[in-house]
CSV table of C-alpha atoms and ligand atoms in Angstrom, one decimal:
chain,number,residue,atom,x,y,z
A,967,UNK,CA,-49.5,-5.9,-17.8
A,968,UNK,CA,-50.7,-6.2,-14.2
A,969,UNK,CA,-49.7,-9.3,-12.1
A,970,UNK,CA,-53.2,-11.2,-12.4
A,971,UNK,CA,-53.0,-10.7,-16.2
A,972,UNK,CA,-49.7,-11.5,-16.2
A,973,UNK,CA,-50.7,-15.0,-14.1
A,974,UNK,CA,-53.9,-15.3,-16.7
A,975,UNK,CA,-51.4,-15.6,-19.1
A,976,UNK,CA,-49.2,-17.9,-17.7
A,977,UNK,CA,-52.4,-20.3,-16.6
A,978,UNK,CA,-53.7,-20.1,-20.0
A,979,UNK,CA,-50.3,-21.9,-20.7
A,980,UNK,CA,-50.3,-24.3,-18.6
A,981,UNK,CA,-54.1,-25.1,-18.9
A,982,UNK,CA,-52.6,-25.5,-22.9
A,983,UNK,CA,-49.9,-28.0,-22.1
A,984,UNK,CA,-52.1,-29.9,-19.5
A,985,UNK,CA,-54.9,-30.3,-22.3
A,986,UNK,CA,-52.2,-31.5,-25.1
A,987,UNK,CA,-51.1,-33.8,-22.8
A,988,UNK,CA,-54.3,-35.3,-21.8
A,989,UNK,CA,-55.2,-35.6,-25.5
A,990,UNK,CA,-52.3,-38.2,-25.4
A,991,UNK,CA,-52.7,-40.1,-22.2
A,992,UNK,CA,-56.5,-40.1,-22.8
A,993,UNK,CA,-56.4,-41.6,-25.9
A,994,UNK,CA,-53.9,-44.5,-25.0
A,995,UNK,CA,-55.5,-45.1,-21.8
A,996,UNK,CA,-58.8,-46.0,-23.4
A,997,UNK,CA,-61.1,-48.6,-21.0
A,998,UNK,CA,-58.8,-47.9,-17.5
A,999,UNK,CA,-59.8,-46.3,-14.7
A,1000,UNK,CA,-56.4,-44.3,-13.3
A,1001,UNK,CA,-55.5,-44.3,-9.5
A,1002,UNK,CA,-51.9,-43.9,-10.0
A,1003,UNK,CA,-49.2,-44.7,-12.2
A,1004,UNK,CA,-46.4,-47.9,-12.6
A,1005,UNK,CA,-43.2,-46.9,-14.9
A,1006,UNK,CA,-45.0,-44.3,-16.2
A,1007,UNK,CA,-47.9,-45.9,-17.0
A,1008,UNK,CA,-51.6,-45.6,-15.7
A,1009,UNK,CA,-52.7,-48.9,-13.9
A,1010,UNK,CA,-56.6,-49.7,-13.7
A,1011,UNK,CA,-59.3,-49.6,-11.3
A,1012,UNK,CA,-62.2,-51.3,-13.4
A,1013,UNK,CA,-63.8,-54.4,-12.7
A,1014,UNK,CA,-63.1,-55.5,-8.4
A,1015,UNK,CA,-62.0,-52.1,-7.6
A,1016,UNK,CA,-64.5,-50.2,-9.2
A,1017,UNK,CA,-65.2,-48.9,-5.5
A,1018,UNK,CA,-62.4,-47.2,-5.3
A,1019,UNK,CA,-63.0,-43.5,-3.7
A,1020,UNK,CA,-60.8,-41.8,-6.6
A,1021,UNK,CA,-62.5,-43.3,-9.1
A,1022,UNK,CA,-64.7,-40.3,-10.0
A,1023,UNK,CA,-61.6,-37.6,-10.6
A,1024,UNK,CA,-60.3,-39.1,-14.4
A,1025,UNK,CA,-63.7,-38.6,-15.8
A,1026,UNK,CA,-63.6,-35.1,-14.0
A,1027,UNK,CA,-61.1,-34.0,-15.2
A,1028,UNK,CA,-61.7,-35.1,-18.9
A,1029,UNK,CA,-64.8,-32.8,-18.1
A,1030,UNK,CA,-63.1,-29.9,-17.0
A,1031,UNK,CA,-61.1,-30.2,-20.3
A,1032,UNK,CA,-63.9,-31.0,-22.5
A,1033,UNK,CA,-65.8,-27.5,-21.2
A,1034,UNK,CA,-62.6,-25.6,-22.0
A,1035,UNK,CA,-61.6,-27.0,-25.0
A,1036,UNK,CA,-63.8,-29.5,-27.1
A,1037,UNK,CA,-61.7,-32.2,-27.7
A,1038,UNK,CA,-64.6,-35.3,-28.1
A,1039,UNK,CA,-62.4,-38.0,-26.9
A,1040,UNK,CA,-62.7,-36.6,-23.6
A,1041,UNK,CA,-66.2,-36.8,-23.3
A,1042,UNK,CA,-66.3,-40.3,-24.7
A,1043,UNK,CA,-63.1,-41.4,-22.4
A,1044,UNK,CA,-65.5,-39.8,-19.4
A,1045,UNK,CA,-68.8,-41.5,-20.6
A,1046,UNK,CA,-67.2,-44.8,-20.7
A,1047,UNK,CA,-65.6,-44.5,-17.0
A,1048,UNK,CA,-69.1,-43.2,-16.2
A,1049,UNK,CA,-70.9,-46.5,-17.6
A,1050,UNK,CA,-68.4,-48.7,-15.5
A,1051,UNK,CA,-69.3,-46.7,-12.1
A,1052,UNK,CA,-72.9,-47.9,-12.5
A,1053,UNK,CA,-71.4,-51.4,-10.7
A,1054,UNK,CA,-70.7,-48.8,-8.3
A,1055,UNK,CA,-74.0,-47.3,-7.4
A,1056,UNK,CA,-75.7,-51.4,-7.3
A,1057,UNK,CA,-73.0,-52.4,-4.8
A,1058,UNK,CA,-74.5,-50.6,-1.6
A,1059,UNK,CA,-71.5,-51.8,0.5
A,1060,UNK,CA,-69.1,-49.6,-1.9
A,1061,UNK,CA,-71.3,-46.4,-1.8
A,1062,UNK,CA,-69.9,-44.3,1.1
A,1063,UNK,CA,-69.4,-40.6,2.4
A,1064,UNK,CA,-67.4,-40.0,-0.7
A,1065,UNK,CA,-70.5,-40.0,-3.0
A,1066,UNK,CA,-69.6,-36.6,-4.4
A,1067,UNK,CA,-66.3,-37.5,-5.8
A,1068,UNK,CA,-67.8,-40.6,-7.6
A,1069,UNK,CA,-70.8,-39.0,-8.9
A,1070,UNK,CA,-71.5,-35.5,-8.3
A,1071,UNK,CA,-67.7,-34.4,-10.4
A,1072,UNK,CA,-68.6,-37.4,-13.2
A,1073,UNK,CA,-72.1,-38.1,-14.3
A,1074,UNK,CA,-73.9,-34.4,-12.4
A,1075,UNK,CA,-70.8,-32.9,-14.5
A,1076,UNK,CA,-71.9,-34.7,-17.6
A,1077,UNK,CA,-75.2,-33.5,-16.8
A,1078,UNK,CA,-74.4,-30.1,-16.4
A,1079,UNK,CA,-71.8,-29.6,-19.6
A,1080,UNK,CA,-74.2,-31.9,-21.6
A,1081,UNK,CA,-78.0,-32.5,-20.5
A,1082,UNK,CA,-77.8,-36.4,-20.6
A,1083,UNK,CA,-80.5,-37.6,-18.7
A,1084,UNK,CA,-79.2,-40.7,-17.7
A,1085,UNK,CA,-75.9,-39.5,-15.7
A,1086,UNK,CA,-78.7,-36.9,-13.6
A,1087,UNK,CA,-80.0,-39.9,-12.3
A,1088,UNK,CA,-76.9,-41.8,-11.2
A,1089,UNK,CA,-76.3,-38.2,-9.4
A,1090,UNK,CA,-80.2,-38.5,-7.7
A,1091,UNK,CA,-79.5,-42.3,-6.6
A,1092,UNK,CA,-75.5,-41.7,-5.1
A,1093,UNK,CA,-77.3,-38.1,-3.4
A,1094,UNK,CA,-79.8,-40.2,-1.9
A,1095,UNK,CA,-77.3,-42.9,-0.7
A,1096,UNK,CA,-75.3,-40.4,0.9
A,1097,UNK,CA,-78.7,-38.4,2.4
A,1098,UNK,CA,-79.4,-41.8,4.1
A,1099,UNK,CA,-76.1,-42.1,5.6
A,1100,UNK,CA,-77.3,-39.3,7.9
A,1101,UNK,CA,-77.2,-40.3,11.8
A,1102,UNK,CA,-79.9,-38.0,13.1
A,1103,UNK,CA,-78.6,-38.2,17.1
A,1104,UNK,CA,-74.8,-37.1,15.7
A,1105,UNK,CA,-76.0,-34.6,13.2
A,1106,UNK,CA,-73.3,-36.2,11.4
A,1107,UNK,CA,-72.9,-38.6,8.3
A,1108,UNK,CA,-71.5,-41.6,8.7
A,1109,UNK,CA,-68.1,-42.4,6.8
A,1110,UNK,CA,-67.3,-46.2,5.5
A,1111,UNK,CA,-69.8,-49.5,5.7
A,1112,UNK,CA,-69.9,-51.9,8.0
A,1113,UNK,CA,-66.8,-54.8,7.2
A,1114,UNK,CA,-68.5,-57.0,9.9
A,1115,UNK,CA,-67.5,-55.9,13.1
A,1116,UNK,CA,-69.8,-53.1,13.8
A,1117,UNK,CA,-67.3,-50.6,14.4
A,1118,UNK,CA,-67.8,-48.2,12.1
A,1119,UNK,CA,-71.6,-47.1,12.3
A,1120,UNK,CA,-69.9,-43.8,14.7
A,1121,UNK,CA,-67.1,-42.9,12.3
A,1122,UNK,CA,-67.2,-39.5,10.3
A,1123,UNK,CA,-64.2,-37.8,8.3
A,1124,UNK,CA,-63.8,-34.3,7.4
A,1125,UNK,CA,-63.3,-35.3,3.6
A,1126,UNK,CA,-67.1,-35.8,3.7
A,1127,UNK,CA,-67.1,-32.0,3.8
A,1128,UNK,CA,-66.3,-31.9,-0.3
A,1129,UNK,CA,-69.0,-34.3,-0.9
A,1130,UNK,CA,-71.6,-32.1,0.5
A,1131,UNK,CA,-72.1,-30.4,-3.0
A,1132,UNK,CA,-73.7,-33.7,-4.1
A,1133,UNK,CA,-76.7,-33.0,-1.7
A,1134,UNK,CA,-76.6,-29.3,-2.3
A,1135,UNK,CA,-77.0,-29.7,-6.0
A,1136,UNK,CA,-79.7,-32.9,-5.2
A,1137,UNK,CA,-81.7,-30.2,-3.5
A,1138,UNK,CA,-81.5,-27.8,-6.1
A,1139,UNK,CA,-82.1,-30.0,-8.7
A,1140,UNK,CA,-85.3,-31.8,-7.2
A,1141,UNK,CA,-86.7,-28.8,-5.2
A,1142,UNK,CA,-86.4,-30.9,-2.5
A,1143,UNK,CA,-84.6,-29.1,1.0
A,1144,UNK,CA,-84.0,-32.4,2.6
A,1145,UNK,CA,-80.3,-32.7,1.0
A,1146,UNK,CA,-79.5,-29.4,1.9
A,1147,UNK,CA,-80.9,-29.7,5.5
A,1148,UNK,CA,-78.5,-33.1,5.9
A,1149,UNK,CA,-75.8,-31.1,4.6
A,1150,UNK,CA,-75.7,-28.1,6.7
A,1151,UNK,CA,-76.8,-30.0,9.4
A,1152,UNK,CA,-73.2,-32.1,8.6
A,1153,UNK,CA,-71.3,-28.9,8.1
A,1154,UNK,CA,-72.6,-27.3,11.7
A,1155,UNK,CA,-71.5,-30.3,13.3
A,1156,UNK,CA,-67.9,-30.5,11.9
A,1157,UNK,CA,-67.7,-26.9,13.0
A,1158,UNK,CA,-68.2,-27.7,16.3
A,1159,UNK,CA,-66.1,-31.2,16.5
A,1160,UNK,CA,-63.4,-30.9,13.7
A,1161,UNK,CA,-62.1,-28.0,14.1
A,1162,UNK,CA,-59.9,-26.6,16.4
A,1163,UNK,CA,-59.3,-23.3,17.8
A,1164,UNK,CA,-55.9,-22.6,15.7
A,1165,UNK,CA,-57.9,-23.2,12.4
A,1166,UNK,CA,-57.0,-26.9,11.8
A,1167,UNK,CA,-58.6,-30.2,11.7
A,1168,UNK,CA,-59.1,-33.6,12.8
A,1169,UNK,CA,-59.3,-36.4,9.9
A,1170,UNK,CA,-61.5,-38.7,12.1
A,1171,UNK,CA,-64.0,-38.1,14.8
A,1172,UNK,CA,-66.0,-41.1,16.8
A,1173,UNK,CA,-69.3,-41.0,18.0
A,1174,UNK,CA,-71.9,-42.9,19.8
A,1175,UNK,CA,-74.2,-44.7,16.8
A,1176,UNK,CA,-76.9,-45.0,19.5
A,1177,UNK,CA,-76.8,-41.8,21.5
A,1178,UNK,CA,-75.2,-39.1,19.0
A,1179,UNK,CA,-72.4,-38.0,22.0
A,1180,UNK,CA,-69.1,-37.4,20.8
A,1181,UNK,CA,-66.7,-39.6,21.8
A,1182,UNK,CA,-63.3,-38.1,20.1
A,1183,UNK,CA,-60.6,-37.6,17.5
A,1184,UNK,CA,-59.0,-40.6,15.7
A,1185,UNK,CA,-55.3,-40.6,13.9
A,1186,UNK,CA,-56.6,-41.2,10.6
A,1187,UNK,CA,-54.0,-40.4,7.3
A,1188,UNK,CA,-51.9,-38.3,9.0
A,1189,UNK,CA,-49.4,-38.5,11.6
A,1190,UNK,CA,-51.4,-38.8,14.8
A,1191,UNK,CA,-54.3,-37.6,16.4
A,1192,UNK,CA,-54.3,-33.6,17.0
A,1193,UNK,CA,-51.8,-33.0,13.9
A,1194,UNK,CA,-52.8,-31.6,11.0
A,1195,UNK,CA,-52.5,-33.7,8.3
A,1196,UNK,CA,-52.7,-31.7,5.3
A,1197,UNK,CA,-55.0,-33.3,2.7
A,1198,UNK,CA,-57.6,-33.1,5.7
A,1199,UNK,CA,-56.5,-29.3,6.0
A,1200,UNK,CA,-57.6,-28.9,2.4
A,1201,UNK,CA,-61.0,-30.6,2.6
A,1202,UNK,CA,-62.1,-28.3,5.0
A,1203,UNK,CA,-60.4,-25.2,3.3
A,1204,UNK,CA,-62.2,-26.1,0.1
A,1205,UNK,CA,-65.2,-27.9,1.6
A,1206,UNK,CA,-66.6,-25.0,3.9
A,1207,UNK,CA,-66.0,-22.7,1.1
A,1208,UNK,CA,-68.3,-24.4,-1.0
A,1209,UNK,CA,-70.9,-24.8,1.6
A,1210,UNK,CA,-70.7,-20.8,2.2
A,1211,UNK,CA,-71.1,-20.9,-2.1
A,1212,UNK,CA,-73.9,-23.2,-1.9
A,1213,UNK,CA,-76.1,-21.6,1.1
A,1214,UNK,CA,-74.8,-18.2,1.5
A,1215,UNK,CA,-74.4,-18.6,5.1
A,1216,UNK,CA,-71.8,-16.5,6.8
A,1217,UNK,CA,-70.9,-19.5,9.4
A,1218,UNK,CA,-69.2,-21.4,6.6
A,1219,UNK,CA,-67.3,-18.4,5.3
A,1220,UNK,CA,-66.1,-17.6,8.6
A,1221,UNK,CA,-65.1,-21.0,9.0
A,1222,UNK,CA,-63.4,-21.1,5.6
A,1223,UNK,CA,-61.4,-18.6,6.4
A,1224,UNK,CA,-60.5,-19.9,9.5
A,1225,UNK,CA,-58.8,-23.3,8.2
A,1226,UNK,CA,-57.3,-20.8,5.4
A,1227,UNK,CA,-55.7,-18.6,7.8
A,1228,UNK,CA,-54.0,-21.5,9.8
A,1229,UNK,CA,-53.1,-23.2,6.2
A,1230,UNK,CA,-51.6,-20.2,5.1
A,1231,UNK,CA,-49.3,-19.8,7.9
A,1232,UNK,CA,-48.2,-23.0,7.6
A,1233,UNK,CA,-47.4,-23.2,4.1
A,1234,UNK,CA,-43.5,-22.5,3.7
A,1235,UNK,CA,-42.1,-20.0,0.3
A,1236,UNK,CA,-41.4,-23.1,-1.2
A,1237,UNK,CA,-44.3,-24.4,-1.9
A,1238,UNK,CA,-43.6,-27.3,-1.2
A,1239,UNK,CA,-46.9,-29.2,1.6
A,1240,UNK,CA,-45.4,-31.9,3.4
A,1241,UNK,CA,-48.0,-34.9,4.1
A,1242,UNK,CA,-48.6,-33.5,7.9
A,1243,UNK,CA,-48.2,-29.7,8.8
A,1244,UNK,CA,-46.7,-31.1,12.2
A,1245,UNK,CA,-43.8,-33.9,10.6
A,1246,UNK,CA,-40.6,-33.7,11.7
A,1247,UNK,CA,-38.3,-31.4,9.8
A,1248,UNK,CA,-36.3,-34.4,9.0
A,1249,UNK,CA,-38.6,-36.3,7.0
A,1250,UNK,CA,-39.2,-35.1,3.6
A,1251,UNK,CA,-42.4,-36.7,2.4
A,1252,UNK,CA,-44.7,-35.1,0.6
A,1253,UNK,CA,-48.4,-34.6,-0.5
A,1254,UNK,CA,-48.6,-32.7,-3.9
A,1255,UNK,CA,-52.6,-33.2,-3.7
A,1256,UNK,CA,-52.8,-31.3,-1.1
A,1257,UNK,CA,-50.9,-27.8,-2.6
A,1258,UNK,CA,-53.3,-29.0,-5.6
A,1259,UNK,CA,-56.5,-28.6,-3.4
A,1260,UNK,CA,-55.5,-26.0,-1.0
A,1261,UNK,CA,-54.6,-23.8,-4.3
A,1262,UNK,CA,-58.2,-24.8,-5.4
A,1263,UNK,CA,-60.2,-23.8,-2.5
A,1264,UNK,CA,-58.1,-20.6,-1.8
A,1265,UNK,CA,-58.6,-19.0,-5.7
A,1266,UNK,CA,-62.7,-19.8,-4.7
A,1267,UNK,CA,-61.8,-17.8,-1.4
A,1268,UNK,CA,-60.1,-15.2,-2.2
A,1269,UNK,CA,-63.2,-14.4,-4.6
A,1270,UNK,CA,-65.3,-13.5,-1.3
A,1271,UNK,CA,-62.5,-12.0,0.2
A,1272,UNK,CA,-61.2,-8.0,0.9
A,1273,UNK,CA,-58.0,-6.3,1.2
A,1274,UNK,CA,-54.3,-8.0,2.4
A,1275,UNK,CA,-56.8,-11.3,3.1
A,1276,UNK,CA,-57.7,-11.5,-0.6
A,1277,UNK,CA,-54.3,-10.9,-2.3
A,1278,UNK,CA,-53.0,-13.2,0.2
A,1279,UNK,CA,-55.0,-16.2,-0.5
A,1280,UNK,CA,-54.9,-15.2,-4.1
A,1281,UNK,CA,-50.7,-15.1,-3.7
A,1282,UNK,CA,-50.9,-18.6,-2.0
A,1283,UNK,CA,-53.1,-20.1,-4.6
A,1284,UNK,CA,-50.4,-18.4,-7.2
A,1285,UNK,CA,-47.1,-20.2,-5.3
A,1286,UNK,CA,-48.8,-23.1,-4.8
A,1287,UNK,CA,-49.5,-23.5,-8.5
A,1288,UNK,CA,-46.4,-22.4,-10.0
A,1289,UNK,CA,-44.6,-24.6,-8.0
A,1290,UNK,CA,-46.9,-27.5,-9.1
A,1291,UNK,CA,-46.1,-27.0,-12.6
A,1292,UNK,CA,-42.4,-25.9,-12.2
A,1293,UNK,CA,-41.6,-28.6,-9.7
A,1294,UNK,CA,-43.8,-30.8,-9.2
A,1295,UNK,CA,-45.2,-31.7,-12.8
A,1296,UNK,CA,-43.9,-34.3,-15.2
A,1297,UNK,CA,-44.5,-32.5,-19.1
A,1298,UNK,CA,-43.2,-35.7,-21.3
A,1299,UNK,CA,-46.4,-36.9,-23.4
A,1300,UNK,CA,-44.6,-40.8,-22.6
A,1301,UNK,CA,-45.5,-40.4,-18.6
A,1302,UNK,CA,-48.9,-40.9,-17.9
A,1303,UNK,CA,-49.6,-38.7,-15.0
A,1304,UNK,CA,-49.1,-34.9,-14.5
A,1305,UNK,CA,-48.5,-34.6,-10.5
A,1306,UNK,CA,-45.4,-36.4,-8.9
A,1307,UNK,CA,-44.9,-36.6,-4.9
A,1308,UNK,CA,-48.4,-37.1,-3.8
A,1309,UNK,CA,-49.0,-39.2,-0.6
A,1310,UNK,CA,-52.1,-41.1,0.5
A,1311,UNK,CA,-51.5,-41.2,4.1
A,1312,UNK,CA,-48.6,-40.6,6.6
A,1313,UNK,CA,-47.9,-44.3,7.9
A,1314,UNK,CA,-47.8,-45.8,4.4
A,1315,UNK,CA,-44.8,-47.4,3.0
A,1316,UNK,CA,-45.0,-46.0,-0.3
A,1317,UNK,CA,-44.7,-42.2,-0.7
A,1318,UNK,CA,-44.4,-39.4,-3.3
A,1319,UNK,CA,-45.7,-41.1,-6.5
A,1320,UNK,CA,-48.0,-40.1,-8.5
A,1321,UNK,CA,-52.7,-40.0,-7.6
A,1322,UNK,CA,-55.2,-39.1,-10.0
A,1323,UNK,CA,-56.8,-36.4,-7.9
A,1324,UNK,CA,-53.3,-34.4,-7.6
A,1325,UNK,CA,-54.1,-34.2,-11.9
A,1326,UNK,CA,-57.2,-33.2,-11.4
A,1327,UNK,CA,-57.5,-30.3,-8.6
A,1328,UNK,CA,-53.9,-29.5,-10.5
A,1329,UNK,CA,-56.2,-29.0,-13.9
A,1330,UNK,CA,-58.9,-27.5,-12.2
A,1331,UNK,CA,-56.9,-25.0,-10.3
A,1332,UNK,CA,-55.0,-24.0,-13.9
A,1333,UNK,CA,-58.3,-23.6,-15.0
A,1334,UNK,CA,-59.8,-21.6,-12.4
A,1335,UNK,CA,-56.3,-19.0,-12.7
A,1336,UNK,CA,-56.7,-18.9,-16.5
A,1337,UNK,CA,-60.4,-18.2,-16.0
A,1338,UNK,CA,-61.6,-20.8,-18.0
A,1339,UNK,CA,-63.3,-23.0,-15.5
A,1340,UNK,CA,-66.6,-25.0,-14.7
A,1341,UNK,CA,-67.4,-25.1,-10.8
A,1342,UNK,CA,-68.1,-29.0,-11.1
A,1343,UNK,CA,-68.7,-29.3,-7.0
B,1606,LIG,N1,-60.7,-39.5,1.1
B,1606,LIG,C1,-59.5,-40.1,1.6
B,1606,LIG,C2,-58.3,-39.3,1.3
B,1606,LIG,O1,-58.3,-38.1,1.2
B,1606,LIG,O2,-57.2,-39.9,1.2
C-alpha cells in the first residue's frame, strides 16, 4: 500500500472514532451550544451569548458527520442550535465580520446536505449583513459594531478572510455579483495591507472610516503587532485558498501559497503550533486550533499544487493531523471535547483547554484525508 492509501486508511479511523464519539457527546449535550469545556463537560452558549463568534462550528460539525455517516441525531442536534441562532441574525449589534462561521457552515450547510428552505434564507439575510459591512473608501469590511465609542468603524481582521465564502456562495446562489465583487474587493485589499513580505500576517489593521487611508497594524490575539500569531496565519492560509476555489483567480492562489510557504517553515517536526510563531522558546503555550486549520487549508492546497510543493503541504497536513489525534486528542466517550491545548489569544490568562472549532476543523480535516468530506465554506 502506497503512503496516501496507507493515510486514507488511517483517517478513515479516526474519522470512525471521532463519529462514535460525537454520537455520545451529541446526544448528552442535547439544547447547549459548546464553546469549551469545564471538567470535562460542555458549558453553553444559548440564551445571552448566543452572539458568540463560535457559535456556528457545533452545528458544523454535526453536519460534516451527518454527510459522512447518517446518524439523525446529528441533524436534529444541528437544526436545533440552528433555530437558537435566529436571535442571532434579529440582534444587528451581534452580526459581525464572522457571518460565515455562524451561518454560512450551519444553516447554508443544512441547505446544501438537505434543501431546507428556511436555513437558505438565514444564509441570504447574515450574507447581506456582512455585504453591508463593506466600507467602499477602504475596500475593506469592517470587523466588530460600534460598543459606543466610535472606535471601531476602521477596524478589519484577517479572520474575515474565511467568511468570504458566505458572499461567494450568496452570489452564486442569487445570481447576484454584488457579494462576490465585496468579497474580492476584501481579499485584494488584505493582499496589499495584511500581508507581509515573508508570507505572514497581521491580525488587525486600522483605517480611516471617512477617507479609506490605511492607518496601520494593531496587536490583536497574538503577541504583538508584527508577530505572527498563528490562528491569524491559518485564516489566511485557508481563507485565500478558498477565495482562489471560489473565483479561479491566480492572485489568491499565489497568495495562498505564500502564507503556506512561511507557515510551513515555521512549523517544527513536532507538530506541535505554539499560540505565536514568534513566542519565546520558553513559554510553552499552545494553539491546537491552529494545527487544526492550517492542516485544513493545506490538504485543499496541496490539491492545486505540483511537485516537492504538493507533497509538502500534503506532508504538513499529514504531521499536523497525526499529531492532533496522537497528542493532542482526548478518546474517552466521558470527556466532552475532542481537541486539548487550544488558546484563544496570547495575553489571556487561561491557556491550552479545550474550543469547539479545534473539534471541528480537527473533524473536517480527518474527513478531508479519509476522503469523505463536504466542502461546507
Ligand atoms: N475570530 C477570532 C479568533 O480567531 O479568535
Amino acid at each position: 500500500m502506497d503512503q496516501r492509501t496507507q493515510e486514507k486508511e488511517w483517517a478513515r479511523e479516526t474519522a470512525d472514532r471521532i463519529a462514535a464519539k460525537v454520537a455520545v457527546t451529541a446526544h448528552r449535550n442535547r439544547g447547549k451550544v459548546p464553546y469549551t469545556t469545564a471538567e470535562g463537560r460542555f458549558d453553553d452558549w444559548s440564551g445571552e451569548r448566543i452572539g458568540w463568534w463560535t457559535n456556528g462550528f457545533w452545528p458544523a460539525q454535526l453536519w460534516l458527520l451527518y454527510h459522512a455517516y447518517g446518524n439523525e441525531e446529528f441533524r436534529t442536534v444541528a437544526e436545533e442550535v440552528q433555530d437558537k441562532l435566529d436571535a442571532v441574525l434579529l440582534d444587528p449589534m451581534a452580526m459581525d465580520h464572522d457571518a460565515g462561521f455562524r451561518f454560512l457552515i450551519s444553516d447554508v450547510a443544512d441547505y446544501r446536505i438537505t434543501g431546507n428552505r428556511q436555513s437558505r434564507n438565514r444564509g441570504i439575510l447574515a450574507a447581506s449583513n456582512m455585504a453591508g459591512r463593506f466600507n467602499l473608501k477602504a475596500g475593506l469590511i469592517r470587523a466588530w459594531n460600534d460598543p459606543g465609542d466610535g472606535k471601531t468603524a476602521g477596524l478589519a481582521i484577517i479572520d474575515c478572510m474565511m467568511n468570504l465564502p458566505l458572499l461567494y456562495w450568496a452570489s452564486d446562489e442569487l445570481h447576484d455579483s454584488r457579494f462576490r465583487q465585496i468579497a474580492m474587493a476584501h481579499a485584494d485589499s488584505v493582499q496589499k495591507v495584511f500581508v507581509r513580505e515573508n508570507g505572514s500576517v497581521h491580525h488587525i489593521v486600522e483605517f480611516d472610516p471617512e477617507t479609506g487611508r490605511i492607518i496601520g497594524p494593531q496587536g490583536g490575539q497574538g503577541m504583538q503587532v508584527g508577530s505572527a500569531w498563528t490562528r491569524g496565519q491559518s485564516w489566511a492560509l485557508y481563507g485565500f485558498t478558498l477565495s482562489y476555489l471560489h473565483t479561479k483567480e491566480e492572485r489568491y492562489l499565489e497568495t495562498a501559497k505564500q502564507v503556506a510557504d512561511y507557515v510551513v517553515s515555521q512549523i517544527s517536526e513536532t507538530g506541535i503550533v505554539p499560540v505565536d510563531f514568534d513566542q519565546p522558546a520558553d513559554i510553552l503555550w499552545e494553539d491546537s486550533t491552529a494545527a487544526a486549520i492550517f492542516a485544513c487549508g493545506l490538504l485543499e492546497l496541496e490539491k492545486l499544487t505540483d511537485g516537492e510543493q504538493k507533497e509538502t503541504y500534503y506532508h504538513t497536513a499529514v504531521l499536523l493531523l497525526h499529531t492532533l489525534a496522537e497528542k493532542r486528542c482526548s478518546w474517552d466517550p466521558e470527556i466532552d471535547n475532542l481537541v486539548e491545548k487550544c488558546s484563544a489569544a496570547y495575553h489571556d490568562r487561561e491557556h491550552d483547554f479545550s474550543i469547539i472549532y479545534g473539534d471541528y476543523y480537527f473533524t473536517e480535516g480527518i474527513l478531508k484525508l479519509a476522503e469523505r468530506d463536504i466542502l461546507l465554506w
